[in-house]
DNA sequence: GTGCTGACACAGG
DNA sequence: ACCTGTGCCAGCA
C-alpha cells in the first residue's frame, strides 16, 4: 500500500471527491457533505484544515463563494489560472457558474 | 460517556 | 454590508 497516512474515514472520502473536481469548477463544503450523504459542511472543512495540503483545497469554497481563510491569495491565483468564473469584484467566485457536481456514475468507481 | 472545538450554513437584527 | 446566535456532526481531551 502506497501511503495511507491513517486518515480518518471521513477525510479520505472527502479527498476522493475533491480530487474529482475538474479545473475551473468548485464545490461548496455543504455540497461535498451532501454528496457524501453524511456529516455536514463543518466536517469537510475540518478535514481540509488538517490534511487539505494533499488535495486541491482551492476547489472547495463556502456556499457564498467566499475563499478559504488565510489562503485567499493562493486560491485566487489558482482560479485565474484554471479559469474559474469569478464575480466582477474578483473577490468571490461566481457560484452560479462555477458550482460543479460529479456524475452519479462516479459513485460506482 | 461527557463536553468542547471547528477551512460551515442559515436566520435574524 | 456587518455581527450574533443556533444547528449540524466527526474528532479529540
CSV table of C-alpha atoms (C1' of nucleotides) in Angstrom, one decimal:
chain,number,residue,atom,x,y,z
A,1,UNK,CA,0.0,0.0,0.0
A,2,UNK,CA,1.5,3.2,-1.2
A,3,UNK,CA,0.7,5.6,1.5
A,4,UNK,CA,-2.3,5.6,3.8
A,5,UNK,CA,-1.5,8.2,6.3
A,6,UNK,CA,-4.0,7.0,8.7
A,7,UNK,CA,-6.6,9.5,7.5
A,8,UNK,CA,-9.9,9.4,9.3
A,9,UNK,CA,-12.6,7.6,7.2
A,10,UNK,CA,-14.3,10.9,6.5
A,11,UNK,CA,-11.3,12.7,5.4
A,12,UNK,CA,-10.4,10.0,2.9
A,13,UNK,CA,-13.8,10.2,1.4
A,14,UNK,CA,-13.7,14.0,1.2
A,15,UNK,CA,-10.3,13.9,-0.5
A,16,UNK,CA,-11.6,11.4,-3.1
A,17,UNK,CA,-14.4,13.7,-4.1
A,18,UNK,CA,-12.3,16.9,-4.1
A,19,UNK,CA,-9.9,15.1,-6.4
A,20,UNK,CA,-12.7,14.6,-8.9
A,21,UNK,CA,-13.5,18.3,-9.1
A,22,UNK,CA,-12.3,19.4,-12.6
A,23,UNK,CA,-10.3,22.6,-13.0
A,24,UNK,CA,-12.3,25.7,-13.4
A,25,UNK,CA,-15.0,24.3,-11.1
A,26,UNK,CA,-15.7,24.4,-7.4
A,27,UNK,CA,-17.9,22.7,-4.8
A,28,UNK,CA,-19.2,24.1,-1.6
A,29,UNK,CA,-18.5,22.4,1.7
A,30,UNK,CA,-22.2,21.8,2.0
A,31,UNK,CA,-22.3,20.3,-1.4
A,32,UNK,CA,-19.5,17.9,-0.6
A,33,UNK,CA,-21.1,16.8,2.6
A,34,UNK,CA,-24.4,16.4,0.8
A,35,UNK,CA,-22.9,14.3,-2.0
A,36,UNK,CA,-21.2,12.1,0.6
A,37,UNK,CA,-24.6,11.7,2.2
A,38,UNK,CA,-23.1,12.1,5.7
A,39,UNK,CA,-21.9,14.6,8.2
A,40,UNK,CA,-22.1,18.3,7.4
A,41,UNK,CA,-20.0,21.2,5.9
A,42,UNK,CA,-18.1,21.5,9.1
A,43,UNK,CA,-16.6,18.1,8.9
A,44,UNK,CA,-15.5,18.7,5.4
A,45,UNK,CA,-13.9,22.0,6.5
A,46,UNK,CA,-12.2,20.4,9.4
A,47,UNK,CA,-10.8,17.6,7.3
A,48,UNK,CA,-9.3,20.1,4.8
A,49,UNK,CA,-8.0,22.2,7.6
A,50,UNK,CA,-5.9,19.3,8.9
A,51,UNK,CA,-5.0,17.4,5.8
A,52,UNK,CA,-6.0,19.8,3.0
A,53,UNK,CA,-2.4,20.0,1.7
A,54,UNK,CA,-3.0,16.8,-0.1
A,55,UNK,CA,-5.9,18.0,-2.3
A,56,UNK,CA,-7.0,20.9,-4.4
A,57,UNK,CA,-8.4,22.8,-1.4
A,58,UNK,CA,-9.0,25.9,-3.5
A,59,UNK,CA,-11.7,23.9,-5.4
A,60,UNK,CA,-13.7,23.8,-2.2
A,61,UNK,CA,-15.3,27.0,-1.1
A,62,UNK,CA,-18.1,28.3,1.1
A,63,UNK,CA,-21.7,28.3,-0.1
A,64,UNK,CA,-21.4,32.1,-0.6
A,65,UNK,CA,-18.4,31.6,-2.9
A,66,UNK,CA,-16.1,33.0,-0.3
A,67,UNK,CA,-12.4,31.9,-0.3
A,68,UNK,CA,-10.6,30.0,2.3
A,69,UNK,CA,-9.4,31.9,5.3
A,70,UNK,CA,-5.7,32.5,5.2
A,71,UNK,CA,-5.3,31.3,1.6
A,72,UNK,CA,-7.2,33.9,-0.3
A,73,UNK,CA,-4.2,34.9,-2.4
A,74,UNK,CA,-3.3,31.3,-3.2
A,75,UNK,CA,-6.9,30.4,-4.1
A,76,UNK,CA,-7.4,33.4,-6.3
A,77,UNK,CA,-4.2,32.7,-8.2
A,78,UNK,CA,-5.5,29.2,-8.9
A,79,UNK,CA,-8.9,30.4,-10.0
A,80,UNK,CA,-7.3,32.8,-12.5
A,81,UNK,CA,-5.0,30.0,-13.7
A,82,UNK,CA,-7.8,27.4,-14.2
A,83,UNK,CA,-10.3,29.9,-15.5
A,84,UNK,CA,-12.8,29.6,-12.6
A,85,UNK,CA,-15.6,32.1,-13.2
A,86,UNK,CA,-15.1,34.9,-10.7
A,87,UNK,CA,-17.5,37.7,-9.8
A,88,UNK,CA,-16.9,41.2,-11.2
A,89,UNK,CA,-15.4,42.2,-7.9
A,90,UNK,CA,-12.9,39.4,-8.2
A,91,UNK,CA,-13.1,38.8,-4.5
A,92,UNK,CA,-15.6,36.0,-4.8
A,93,UNK,CA,-16.4,33.0,-7.0
A,94,UNK,CA,-19.4,33.2,-9.4
A,95,UNK,CA,-21.1,30.1,-7.8
A,96,UNK,CA,-23.9,30.4,-10.4
A,97,UNK,CA,-21.4,29.2,-13.0
A,98,UNK,CA,-18.5,27.7,-11.0
A,99,UNK,CA,-20.6,25.3,-8.9
A,100,UNK,CA,-20.0,21.7,-10.1
A,101,UNK,CA,-21.5,18.3,-9.3
A,102,UNK,CA,-19.9,14.9,-10.0
A,103,UNK,CA,-21.8,12.4,-12.3
A,104,UNK,CA,-23.8,9.9,-10.3
A,105,UNK,CA,-22.0,7.1,-12.1
A,106,UNK,CA,-18.9,8.2,-10.4
A,107,UNK,CA,-20.2,6.7,-7.2
A,108,UNK,CA,-19.5,3.3,-8.7
A,109,UNK,CA,-15.8,3.6,-9.1
B,1,DG,C1',-19.7,8.5,28.2
B,2,DT,C1',-19.3,13.9,28.6
B,3,DG,C1',-18.1,18.2,26.7
B,4,DC,C1',-15.6,21.4,23.6
B,5,DT,C1',-13.9,22.5,19.2
B,6,DG,C1',-14.4,23.8,14.3
B,7,DA,C1',-11.4,25.9,6.1
B,8,DC,C1',-19.7,25.9,7.5
B,9,DA,C1',-24.9,27.1,6.6
B,10,DC,C1',-28.9,29.6,7.7
B,11,DA,C1',-31.9,33.0,10.1
B,12,DG,C1',-32.4,37.3,12.5
B,13,DG,C1',-31.1,42.1,13.8
C,1,DA,C1',-22.5,45.1,4.1
C,2,DC,C1',-21.8,43.5,9.2
C,3,DC,C1',-22.3,40.7,13.7
C,4,DT,C1',-24.8,37.2,16.6
C,5,DG,C1',-26.9,33.0,17.7
C,6,DT,C1',-28.3,28.3,16.6
C,7,DG,C1',-27.9,23.7,14.2
C,8,DC,C1',-25.1,20.4,12.3
C,9,DC,C1',-21.8,16.2,13.3
C,10,DA,C1',-16.8,14.0,13.2
C,11,DG,C1',-12.7,14.3,16.0
C,12,DC,C1',-10.3,14.8,20.3
C,13,DA,C1',-9.2,15.6,25.5
